[in-house]
Amino acid sequence: MKQVFVIKIGGNVIDDPEALNSFLEDFHRIDSPKVLVHGGGKIASRLGDQLGIKSNYVDGRRITDDATIDLVTMVYGGLVNKQVVAQLQSLGCNAIGITGADANLLPAIKRPVKTIDFGWVGDVEAGKIPVNRWQVLLDNDFIPVLAPLTHDGQGHMLNTNADTMAAVIAEALSVQYNVRLLYCFEKKGILEDVNNDASVITHLDRNSYATLRQEGKLFAGILPKLDNAFAAIDAGVKEVLIGHAEDLLQNTTTKTTGTLITA
């Protein structure tokens, strides 16, 4: 099976022009079909402040009201996405900027209201992803650059978690490709001691993850990313790698640094 990399870049890189330039230089050197999923960083909040649109968070998650969905659609799907695409094109990388609404590549539903109404926030319907349309892009040397937006099929855009989007894309593609999902952020990997950057856990499987979680050795903020990783593994993704954005190229090889997650 052909190797495909699904790579998610964190907002901390998006917010740092120098780090972003370096990352995209490395990304364009990956000589395999690839998908880049990006977050929005803090740009939407900054522009929202200028426009009088207040950011509202509950448990670290943005409440997306009518004004905010317009804002993040403009910023994530427009400004950030097209700047990344333009930089990749300047490097000779045939990037195409998309959202989940384009070609209905990521059907989603508006998140049901439970205890909190998150507004125009979407949950991807993983079983409805049209893999054949993704194949058309990848097999014709297009490099999808995906903004963290989906749609509900009723004409509404939805703000959507980029980590989850990367995971479900990797899961869908794993039917036809050998997929490695990479989460690139500001740490060298998953740390056994959050205060010690040298305490990288180089390999995690389901059993070791359960043990570390039971012992309370994992930073709470990393747990959603790990849950996404193991959900992807359970759905057929061969490997998930969580590591530093600066180590991207090495982490597309067999000699990885960071935390490699397998079944």
Short mmCIF file of C-alpha atoms in Angstrom, two decimals:
data_model
loop_
_atom_site.label_atom_id
_atom_site.label_comp_id
_atom_site.label_asym_id
_atom_site.label_seq_id
_atom_site.Cartn_x
_atom_site.Cartn_y
_atom_site.Cartn_z
CA MET A 1 0.00 0.00 0.00
CA LYS A 2 1.16 3.52 -0.77
CA GLN A 3 2.46 5.58 2.16
CA VAL A 4 0.44 8.67 3.09
CA PHE A 5 1.16 11.15 5.86
CA VAL A 6 -1.64 13.07 7.56
CA ILE A 7 0.01 15.92 9.44
CA LYS A 8 -1.63 18.26 11.92
CA ILE A 9 0.18 21.49 12.74
CA GLY A 10 -0.56 23.24 16.03
CA GLY A 11 -1.63 26.82 16.55
CA ASN A 12 1.65 27.62 18.29
CA VAL A 13 3.42 27.16 14.94
CA ILE A 14 0.77 29.12 13.03
CA ASP A 15 1.32 32.02 15.46
CA ASP A 16 5.11 32.10 14.91
CA PRO A 17 6.05 33.19 11.34
CA GLU A 18 9.63 31.93 11.66
CA ALA A 19 8.56 28.54 13.01
CA LEU A 20 5.87 28.27 10.33
CA ASN A 21 8.33 29.04 7.52
CA SER A 22 10.72 26.39 8.82
CA PHE A 23 7.93 23.84 9.18
CA LEU A 24 6.63 24.41 5.65
CA GLU A 25 10.16 24.11 4.25
CA ASP A 26 10.35 20.66 5.85
CA PHE A 27 6.80 19.74 4.86
CA HIS A 28 7.42 20.35 1.18
CA ARG A 29 10.44 18.01 1.28
CA ILE A 30 8.32 15.00 2.26
CA ASP A 31 8.39 12.83 -0.85
CA SER A 32 5.07 11.06 -0.34
CA PRO A 33 1.40 11.92 -0.68
CA LYS A 34 0.43 14.06 2.29
CA VAL A 35 -2.35 16.06 3.89
CA LEU A 36 -1.81 19.09 6.12
CA VAL A 37 -4.45 19.98 8.72
CA HIS A 38 -3.94 23.30 10.48
CA GLY A 39 -5.45 25.05 13.46
CA GLY A 40 -6.19 28.72 13.72
CA GLY A 41 -3.84 29.85 16.43
CA LYS A 42 -4.65 33.13 18.13
CA ILE A 43 -5.24 35.10 14.93
CA ALA A 44 -9.04 34.83 15.11
CA SER A 45 -9.07 36.10 18.69
CA ARG A 46 -6.84 39.08 17.77
CA LEU A 47 -8.95 40.04 14.76
CA GLY A 48 -12.12 39.44 16.75
CA ASP A 49 -10.94 41.94 19.34
CA GLN A 50 -10.38 44.50 16.58
CA LEU A 51 -13.88 43.86 15.22
CA GLY A 52 -15.56 43.87 18.63
CA ILE A 53 -16.28 40.12 18.57
CA LYS A 54 -15.51 38.79 22.02
CA SER A 55 -13.95 35.34 22.40
CA ASN A 56 -15.90 33.12 24.77
CA TYR A 57 -14.47 29.83 26.02
CA VAL A 58 -15.79 27.07 28.25
CA ASP A 59 -13.26 24.46 29.41
CA GLY A 60 -10.83 25.76 26.80
CA ARG A 61 -13.29 25.32 23.93
CA ARG A 62 -14.53 28.26 21.88
CA ILE A 63 -18.24 29.02 21.93
CA THR A 64 -19.08 29.68 18.28
CA ASP A 65 -22.04 32.03 17.96
CA ASP A 66 -23.27 33.63 14.72
CA ALA A 67 -20.62 36.36 14.70
CA THR A 68 -17.84 33.96 15.64
CA ILE A 69 -18.57 31.42 12.91
CA ASP A 70 -18.30 34.23 10.36
CA LEU A 71 -15.02 35.31 11.96
CA VAL A 72 -13.39 31.87 12.05
CA THR A 73 -14.58 31.05 8.53
CA MET A 74 -12.84 34.20 7.28
CA VAL A 75 -9.69 33.66 9.33
CA TYR A 76 -9.24 29.88 9.23
CA GLY A 77 -10.62 29.19 5.76
CA GLY A 78 -9.36 32.44 4.26
CA LEU A 79 -6.43 34.27 5.81
CA VAL A 80 -4.56 31.40 7.50
CA ASN A 81 -5.33 28.72 4.92
CA LYS A 82 -4.43 30.81 1.89
CA GLN A 83 -1.25 32.16 3.45
CA VAL A 84 -0.10 28.59 4.10
CA VAL A 85 -1.07 27.54 0.56
CA ALA A 86 0.76 30.52 -0.95
CA GLN A 87 3.92 29.74 1.02
CA LEU A 88 3.83 26.09 -0.06
CA GLN A 89 3.27 27.07 -3.69
CA SER A 90 6.30 29.34 -3.49
CA LEU A 91 8.30 26.24 -2.55
CA GLY A 92 7.01 24.28 -5.53
CA CYS A 93 4.53 22.32 -3.42
CA ASN A 94 1.21 21.88 -5.26
CA ALA A 95 -1.01 22.72 -2.29
CA ILE A 96 -4.75 23.20 -2.55
CA GLY A 97 -6.56 24.95 0.29
CA ILE A 98 -9.85 23.42 1.38
CA THR A 99 -12.39 23.13 4.17
CA GLY A 100 -14.61 20.18 4.96
CA ALA A 101 -17.37 21.84 2.92
CA ASP A 102 -15.37 21.76 -0.33
CA ALA A 103 -16.47 18.78 -2.44
CA ASN A 104 -18.28 17.63 0.73
CA LEU A 105 -14.94 16.14 1.82
CA LEU A 106 -15.89 16.10 5.52
CA PRO A 107 -19.62 15.81 6.22
CA ALA A 108 -20.47 16.80 9.77
CA ILE A 109 -23.32 17.55 12.14
CA LYS A 110 -23.81 20.44 14.51
CA ARG A 111 -22.79 19.30 17.97
CA PRO A 112 -25.91 18.44 19.99
CA VAL A 113 -26.56 20.53 23.07
CA LYS A 114 -25.92 18.63 26.29
CA THR A 115 -24.86 20.67 29.30
CA ILE A 116 -23.27 23.39 27.12
CA ASP A 117 -24.40 24.87 23.82
CA PHE A 118 -21.20 25.33 21.82
CA GLY A 119 -23.07 26.96 18.95
CA TRP A 120 -21.84 26.38 15.40
CA VAL A 121 -19.41 23.60 16.30
CA GLY A 122 -19.21 20.49 14.19
CA ASP A 123 -18.59 16.79 14.76
CA VAL A 124 -17.38 14.93 11.67
CA GLU A 125 -19.47 11.98 10.49
CA ALA A 126 -16.52 9.66 10.02
CA GLY A 127 -18.46 6.93 8.22
CA LYS A 128 -19.59 9.33 5.50
CA ILE A 129 -16.19 10.62 4.36
CA PRO A 130 -15.92 10.17 0.55
CA VAL A 131 -12.55 8.42 0.37
CA ASN A 132 -12.69 8.33 -3.44
CA ARG A 133 -12.63 12.14 -3.58
CA TRP A 134 -9.59 12.26 -1.31
CA GLN A 135 -7.96 9.69 -3.60
CA VAL A 136 -8.53 11.94 -6.60
CA LEU A 137 -6.56 14.70 -4.89
CA LEU A 138 -3.74 12.53 -3.55
CA ASP A 139 -3.31 10.37 -6.66
CA ASN A 140 -3.11 13.45 -8.88
CA ASP A 141 -0.33 15.08 -6.86
CA PHE A 142 -2.48 17.65 -5.10
CA ILE A 143 -1.57 18.36 -1.48
CA PRO A 144 -4.69 19.16 0.55
CA VAL A 145 -4.28 21.90 3.16
CA LEU A 146 -7.32 21.66 5.38
CA ALA A 147 -8.71 24.46 7.55
CA PRO A 148 -10.56 23.46 10.76
CA LEU A 149 -14.03 23.97 9.31
CA THR A 150 -16.79 21.62 8.22
CA HIS A 151 -20.46 22.07 7.29
CA ASP A 152 -23.78 20.61 8.34
CA GLY A 153 -25.30 19.93 4.92
CA GLN A 154 -27.90 22.66 5.59
CA GLY A 155 -25.78 25.59 4.44
CA HIS A 156 -24.07 26.33 7.76
CA MET A 157 -20.31 26.30 8.33
CA LEU A 158 -19.10 24.64 11.53
CA ASN A 159 -16.02 25.30 13.64
CA THR A 160 -14.35 21.90 14.10
CA ASN A 161 -11.49 20.55 16.20
CA ALA A 162 -8.42 20.18 13.99
CA ASP A 163 -6.96 17.25 15.97
CA THR A 164 -10.16 15.28 15.49
CA MET A 165 -10.33 16.18 11.81
CA ALA A 166 -6.81 14.88 11.26
CA ALA A 167 -7.67 11.64 13.04
CA VAL A 168 -10.83 10.92 11.06
CA ILE A 169 -9.11 11.73 7.74
CA ALA A 170 -6.31 9.33 8.65
CA GLU A 171 -8.87 6.68 9.58
CA ALA A 172 -10.75 7.06 6.28
CA LEU A 173 -7.58 6.95 4.18
CA SER A 174 -6.24 3.88 6.00
CA VAL A 175 -8.60 1.71 3.92
CA GLN A 176 -6.57 2.50 0.79
CA TYR A 177 -3.20 3.65 2.11
CA ASN A 178 -0.55 2.94 4.72
CA VAL A 179 -1.17 5.98 6.93
CA ARG A 180 0.99 7.61 9.57
CA LEU A 181 -0.77 10.38 11.49
CA LEU A 182 1.54 13.04 12.89
CA TYR A 183 0.61 15.63 15.50
CA CYS A 184 3.24 18.38 15.47
CA PHE A 185 3.33 20.74 18.43
CA GLU A 186 5.77 22.54 20.76
CA LYS A 187 7.00 19.54 22.78
CA LYS A 188 9.37 16.73 21.81
CA GLY A 189 6.63 14.21 22.49
CA ILE A 190 4.50 12.93 25.34
CA LEU A 191 6.32 13.63 28.59
CA GLU A 192 6.27 11.35 31.61
CA ASP A 193 7.10 14.43 33.68
CA VAL A 194 5.51 17.59 32.29
CA ASN A 195 8.26 19.68 33.93
CA ASN A 196 11.08 17.70 32.30
CA ASP A 197 11.36 18.07 28.52
CA ALA A 198 13.83 15.19 28.46
CA SER A 199 11.29 12.70 29.83
CA VAL A 200 9.84 11.81 26.41
CA ILE A 201 7.95 8.54 26.24
CA THR A 202 9.26 7.08 22.99
CA HIS A 203 6.57 4.43 22.53
CA LEU A 204 3.03 3.97 23.74
CA ASP A 205 0.62 1.13 23.18
CA ARG A 206 -2.81 0.61 24.67
CA ASN A 207 -1.49 -1.21 27.75
CA SER A 208 1.27 1.27 28.63
CA TYR A 209 -1.13 4.17 28.08
CA ALA A 210 -3.66 2.67 30.47
CA THR A 211 -0.95 2.15 33.10
CA LEU A 212 0.42 5.70 32.84
CA ARG A 213 -3.05 7.19 32.93
CA GLN A 214 -4.00 5.14 35.99
CA GLU A 215 -0.82 6.30 37.73
CA GLY A 216 -1.65 9.91 36.92
CA LYS A 217 1.64 10.49 35.12
CA LEU A 218 0.19 12.15 32.03
CA PHE A 219 -0.59 15.87 31.78
CA ALA A 220 -4.37 16.29 31.56
CA GLY A 221 -4.09 18.58 28.53
CA ILE A 222 -2.55 15.85 26.39
CA LEU A 223 -5.25 13.26 27.10
CA PRO A 224 -7.67 14.36 24.33
CA LYS A 225 -4.85 14.13 21.78
CA LEU A 226 -3.99 10.64 23.00
CA ASP A 227 -7.62 9.57 22.93
CA ASN A 228 -7.79 10.74 19.30
CA ALA A 229 -4.59 8.85 18.56
CA PHE A 230 -5.83 5.54 19.95
CA ALA A 231 -9.23 5.98 18.27
CA ALA A 232 -7.34 6.33 14.98
CA ILE A 233 -5.27 3.22 15.72
CA ASP A 234 -8.43 1.27 16.55
CA ALA A 235 -9.93 2.40 13.22
CA GLY A 236 -7.03 1.09 11.15
CA VAL A 237 -4.35 3.79 11.17
CA LYS A 238 -1.01 2.00 11.38
CA GLU A 239 0.92 4.56 13.46
CA VAL A 240 0.44 7.89 15.20
CA LEU A 241 3.42 10.08 16.05
CA ILE A 242 3.24 12.98 18.49
CA GLY A 243 6.32 15.19 18.41
CA HIS A 244 7.91 18.57 17.91
CA ALA A 245 7.21 20.49 14.72
CA GLU A 246 10.96 20.90 14.22
CA ASP A 247 11.34 17.10 14.00
CA LEU A 248 8.83 16.66 11.17
CA LEU A 249 11.21 15.24 8.57
CA GLN A 250 12.77 12.73 10.93
CA ASN A 251 9.34 11.65 12.06
CA THR A 252 8.41 10.62 8.53
CA THR A 253 11.23 8.04 8.61
CA THR A 254 11.67 4.77 10.51
CA LYS A 255 14.04 6.46 12.99
CA THR A 256 11.47 8.60 14.73
CA THR A 257 11.88 10.94 17.65
CA GLY A 258 8.94 11.85 19.82
CA THR A 259 6.21 9.43 20.91
CA LEU A 260 5.25 6.68 18.48
CA ILE A 261 1.82 5.21 19.20
CA THR A 262 0.84 1.75 17.99
CA ALA A 263 -1.75 -0.87 18.86
#
